[in-house]
mmCIF file of C-alpha atoms in Angstrom:
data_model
loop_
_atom_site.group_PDB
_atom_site.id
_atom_site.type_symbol
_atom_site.label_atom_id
_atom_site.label_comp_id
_atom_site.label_asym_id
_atom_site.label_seq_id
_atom_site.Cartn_x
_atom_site.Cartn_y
_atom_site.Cartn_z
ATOM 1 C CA UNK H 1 -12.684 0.352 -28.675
ATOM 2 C CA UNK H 2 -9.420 -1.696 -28.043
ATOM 3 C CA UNK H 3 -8.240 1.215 -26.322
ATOM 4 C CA UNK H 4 -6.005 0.370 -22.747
ATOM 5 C CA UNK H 5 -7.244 -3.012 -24.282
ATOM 6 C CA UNK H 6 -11.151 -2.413 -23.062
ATOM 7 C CA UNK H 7 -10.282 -0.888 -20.023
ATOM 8 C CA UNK H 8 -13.853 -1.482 -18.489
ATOM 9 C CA UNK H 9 -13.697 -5.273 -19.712
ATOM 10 C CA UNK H 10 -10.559 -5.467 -17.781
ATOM 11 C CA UNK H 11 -11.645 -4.014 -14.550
ATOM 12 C CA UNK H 12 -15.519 -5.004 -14.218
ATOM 13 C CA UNK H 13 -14.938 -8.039 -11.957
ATOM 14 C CA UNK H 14 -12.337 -6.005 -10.193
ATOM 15 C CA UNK H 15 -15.100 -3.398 -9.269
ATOM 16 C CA UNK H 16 -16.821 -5.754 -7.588
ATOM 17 C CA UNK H 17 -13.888 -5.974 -5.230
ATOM 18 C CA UNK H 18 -13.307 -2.885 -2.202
ATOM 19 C CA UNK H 19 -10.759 -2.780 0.949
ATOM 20 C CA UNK H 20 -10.588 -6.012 3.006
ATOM 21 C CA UNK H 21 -7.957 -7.588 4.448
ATOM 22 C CA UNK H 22 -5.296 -10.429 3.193
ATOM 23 C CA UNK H 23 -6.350 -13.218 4.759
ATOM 24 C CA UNK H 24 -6.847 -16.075 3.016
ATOM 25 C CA UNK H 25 -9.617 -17.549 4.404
ATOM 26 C CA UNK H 26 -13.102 -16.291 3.817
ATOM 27 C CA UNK H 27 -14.283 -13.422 6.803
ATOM 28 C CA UNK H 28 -17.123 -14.082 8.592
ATOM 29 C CA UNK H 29 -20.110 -12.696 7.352
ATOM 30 C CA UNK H 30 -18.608 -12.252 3.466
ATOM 31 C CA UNK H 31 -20.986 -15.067 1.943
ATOM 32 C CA UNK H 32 -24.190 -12.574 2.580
ATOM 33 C CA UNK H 33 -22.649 -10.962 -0.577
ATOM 34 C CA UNK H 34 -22.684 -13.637 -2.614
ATOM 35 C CA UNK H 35 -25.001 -13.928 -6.385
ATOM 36 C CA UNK H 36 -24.745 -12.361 -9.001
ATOM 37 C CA UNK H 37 -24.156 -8.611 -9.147
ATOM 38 C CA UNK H 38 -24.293 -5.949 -12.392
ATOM 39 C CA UNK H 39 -20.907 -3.474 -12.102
ATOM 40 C CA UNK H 40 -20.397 -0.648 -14.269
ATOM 41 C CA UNK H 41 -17.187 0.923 -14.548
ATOM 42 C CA UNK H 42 -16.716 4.360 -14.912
ATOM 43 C CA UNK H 43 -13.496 6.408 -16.245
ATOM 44 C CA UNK H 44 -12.894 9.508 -15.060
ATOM 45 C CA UNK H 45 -9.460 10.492 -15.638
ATOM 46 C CA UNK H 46 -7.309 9.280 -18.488
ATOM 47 C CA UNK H 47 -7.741 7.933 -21.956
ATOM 48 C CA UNK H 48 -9.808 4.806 -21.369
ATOM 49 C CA UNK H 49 -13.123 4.246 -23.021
ATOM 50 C CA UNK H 50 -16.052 6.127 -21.221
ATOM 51 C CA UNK H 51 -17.802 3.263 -19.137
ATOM 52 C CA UNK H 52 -18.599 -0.561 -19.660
ATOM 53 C CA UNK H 53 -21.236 -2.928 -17.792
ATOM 54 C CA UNK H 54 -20.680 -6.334 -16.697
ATOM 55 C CA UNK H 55 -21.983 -9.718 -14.796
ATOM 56 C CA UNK H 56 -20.354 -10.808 -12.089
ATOM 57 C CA UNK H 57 -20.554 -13.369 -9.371
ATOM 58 C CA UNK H 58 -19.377 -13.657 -5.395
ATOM 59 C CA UNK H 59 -18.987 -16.638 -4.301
ATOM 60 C CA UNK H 60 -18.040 -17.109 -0.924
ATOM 61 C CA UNK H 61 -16.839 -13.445 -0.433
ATOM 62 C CA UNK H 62 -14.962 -14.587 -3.504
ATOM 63 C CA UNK H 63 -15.104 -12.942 -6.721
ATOM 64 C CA UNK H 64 -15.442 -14.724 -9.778
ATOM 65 C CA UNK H 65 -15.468 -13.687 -13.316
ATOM 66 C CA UNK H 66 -16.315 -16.221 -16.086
ATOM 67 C CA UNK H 67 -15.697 -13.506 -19.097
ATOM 68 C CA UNK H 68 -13.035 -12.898 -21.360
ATOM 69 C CA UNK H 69 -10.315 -15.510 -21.195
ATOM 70 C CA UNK H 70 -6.309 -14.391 -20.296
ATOM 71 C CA UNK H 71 -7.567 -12.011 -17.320
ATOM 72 C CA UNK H 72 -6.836 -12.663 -14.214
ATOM 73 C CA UNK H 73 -8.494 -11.455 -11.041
ATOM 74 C CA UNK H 74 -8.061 -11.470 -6.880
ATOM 75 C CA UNK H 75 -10.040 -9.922 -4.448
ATOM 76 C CA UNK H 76 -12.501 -11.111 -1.359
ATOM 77 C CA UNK H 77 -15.330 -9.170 0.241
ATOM 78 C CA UNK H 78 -14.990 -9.339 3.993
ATOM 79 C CA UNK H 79 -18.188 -9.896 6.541
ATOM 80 C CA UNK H 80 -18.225 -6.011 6.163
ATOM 81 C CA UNK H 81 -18.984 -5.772 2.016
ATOM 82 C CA UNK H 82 -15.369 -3.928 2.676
ATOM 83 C CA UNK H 83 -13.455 -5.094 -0.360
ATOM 84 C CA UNK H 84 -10.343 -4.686 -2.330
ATOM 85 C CA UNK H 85 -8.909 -6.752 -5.351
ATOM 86 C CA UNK H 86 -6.618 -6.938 -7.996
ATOM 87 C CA UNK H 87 -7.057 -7.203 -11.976
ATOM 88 C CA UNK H 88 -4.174 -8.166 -14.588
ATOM 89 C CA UNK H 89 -3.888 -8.689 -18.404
ATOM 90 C CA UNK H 90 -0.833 -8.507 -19.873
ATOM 91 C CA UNK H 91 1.297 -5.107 -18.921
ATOM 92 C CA UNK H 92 -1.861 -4.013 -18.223
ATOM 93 C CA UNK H 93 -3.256 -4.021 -13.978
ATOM 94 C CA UNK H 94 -5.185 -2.001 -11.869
ATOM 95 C CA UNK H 95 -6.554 -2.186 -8.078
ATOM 96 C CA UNK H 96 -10.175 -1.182 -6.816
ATOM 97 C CA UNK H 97 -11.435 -0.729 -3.492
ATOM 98 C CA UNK H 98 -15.109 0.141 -2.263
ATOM 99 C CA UNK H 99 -17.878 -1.266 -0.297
ATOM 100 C CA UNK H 100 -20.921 -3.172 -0.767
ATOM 101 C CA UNK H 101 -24.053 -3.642 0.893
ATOM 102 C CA UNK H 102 -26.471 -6.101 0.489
ATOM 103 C CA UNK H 103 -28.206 -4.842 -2.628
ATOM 104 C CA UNK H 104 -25.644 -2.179 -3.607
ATOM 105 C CA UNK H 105 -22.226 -1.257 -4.093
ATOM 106 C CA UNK H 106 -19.515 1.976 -4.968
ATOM 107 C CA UNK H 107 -16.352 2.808 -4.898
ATOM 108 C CA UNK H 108 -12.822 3.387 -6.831
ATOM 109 C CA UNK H 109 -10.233 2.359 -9.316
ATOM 110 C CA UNK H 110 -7.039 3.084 -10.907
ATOM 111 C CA UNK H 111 -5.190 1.149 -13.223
ATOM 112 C CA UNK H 112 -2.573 1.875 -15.846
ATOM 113 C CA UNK H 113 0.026 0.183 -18.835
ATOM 114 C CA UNK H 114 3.022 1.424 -20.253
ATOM 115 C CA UNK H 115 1.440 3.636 -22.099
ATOM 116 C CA UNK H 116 -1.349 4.996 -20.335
ATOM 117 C CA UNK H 117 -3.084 5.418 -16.783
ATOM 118 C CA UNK H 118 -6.822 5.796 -15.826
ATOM 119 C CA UNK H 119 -8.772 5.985 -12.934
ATOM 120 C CA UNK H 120 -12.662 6.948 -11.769
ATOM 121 C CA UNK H 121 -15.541 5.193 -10.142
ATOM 122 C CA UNK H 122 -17.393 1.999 -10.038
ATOM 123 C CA UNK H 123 -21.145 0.988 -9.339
ATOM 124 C CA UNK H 124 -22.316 -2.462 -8.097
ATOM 125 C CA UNK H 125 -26.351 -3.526 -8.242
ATOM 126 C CA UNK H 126 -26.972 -6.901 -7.088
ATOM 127 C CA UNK H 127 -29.094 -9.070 -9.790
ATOM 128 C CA UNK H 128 -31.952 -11.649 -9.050
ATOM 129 C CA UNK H 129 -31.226 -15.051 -10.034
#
C-alpha cells in the first residue's frame, strides 16, 4: 500500500485541480466552485495502487487540502472550472488538468519518482455541507 508512497493520497487534492492560467489572483467567476468536493483518483498506466478517494475543499478557486502532512499542493480553478495544479512529496510530483462544473468534475494526471511513473484519470463530485 506504500507503493509510489500512496500514489492516490498524493494526488487527490491535485485532481481537483484542471488547466487555468498562472495568474495569481483569483479569475472571475472561480469562487462558484468553491465547498467541499469528493475526488477519486484513478491509475491507469503504471505501478501505482488501483484508485483512492478523498475530501477536498476550494476555496476561492483555491484548492486546499487539510490531509496528510509534508505534501504540498498548487493549483486554482478559473471562472471557467478550467483547472490545472501541481502536487509534490518528496522526489515524488505529478500535474493534473481537467474541468469542473458546478456539481461535477473529470479529467487527467501523470506523475512519476525515480523509480516509477503513473498516469490515468480523475473524478470530482461536489459534497453538501
Amino acid at each position: 500500500m506504500r507503493r509510489f508512497f500512496r500514489f492516490g493520497l498524493f494526488l487527490a487534492p491535485l485532481m481537483l485541480a484542471g488547466a487555468l492560467t498562472a495568474a495569481s489572483q483569483r479569475p472571475a467567476g472561480a469562487a462558484s466552485f468553491d465547498g467541499n468536493w469528493s475526488v477519486v483518483v484513478i491509475t491507469e498506466s503504471g505501478t501505482c495502487d488501483r484508485a483512492y478517494r478523498y475530501p477536498v475543499r476550494v476555496v476561492n478557486g483555491q484548492i486546499k487540502y487539510e490531509g496528510e502532512a509534508g505534501i504540498d499542493i498548487h493549483g486554482k480553478v478559473d471562472g471557467s472550472g478550467k483547472l490545472s495544479a501541481t502536487i509534490s512529496r518528496g522526489d515524488q510530483q505529478a500535474s493534473g488538468r481537467g474541468r469542473l462544473t458546478r456539481s461535477s468534475g473529470s479529467g487527467t494526471w501523470s506523475g512519476k519518482s525515480r523509480t516509477t511513473a503513473c498516469s490515468g484519470r480523475w473524478e470530482a463530485e461536489r459534497r453538501e455541507g
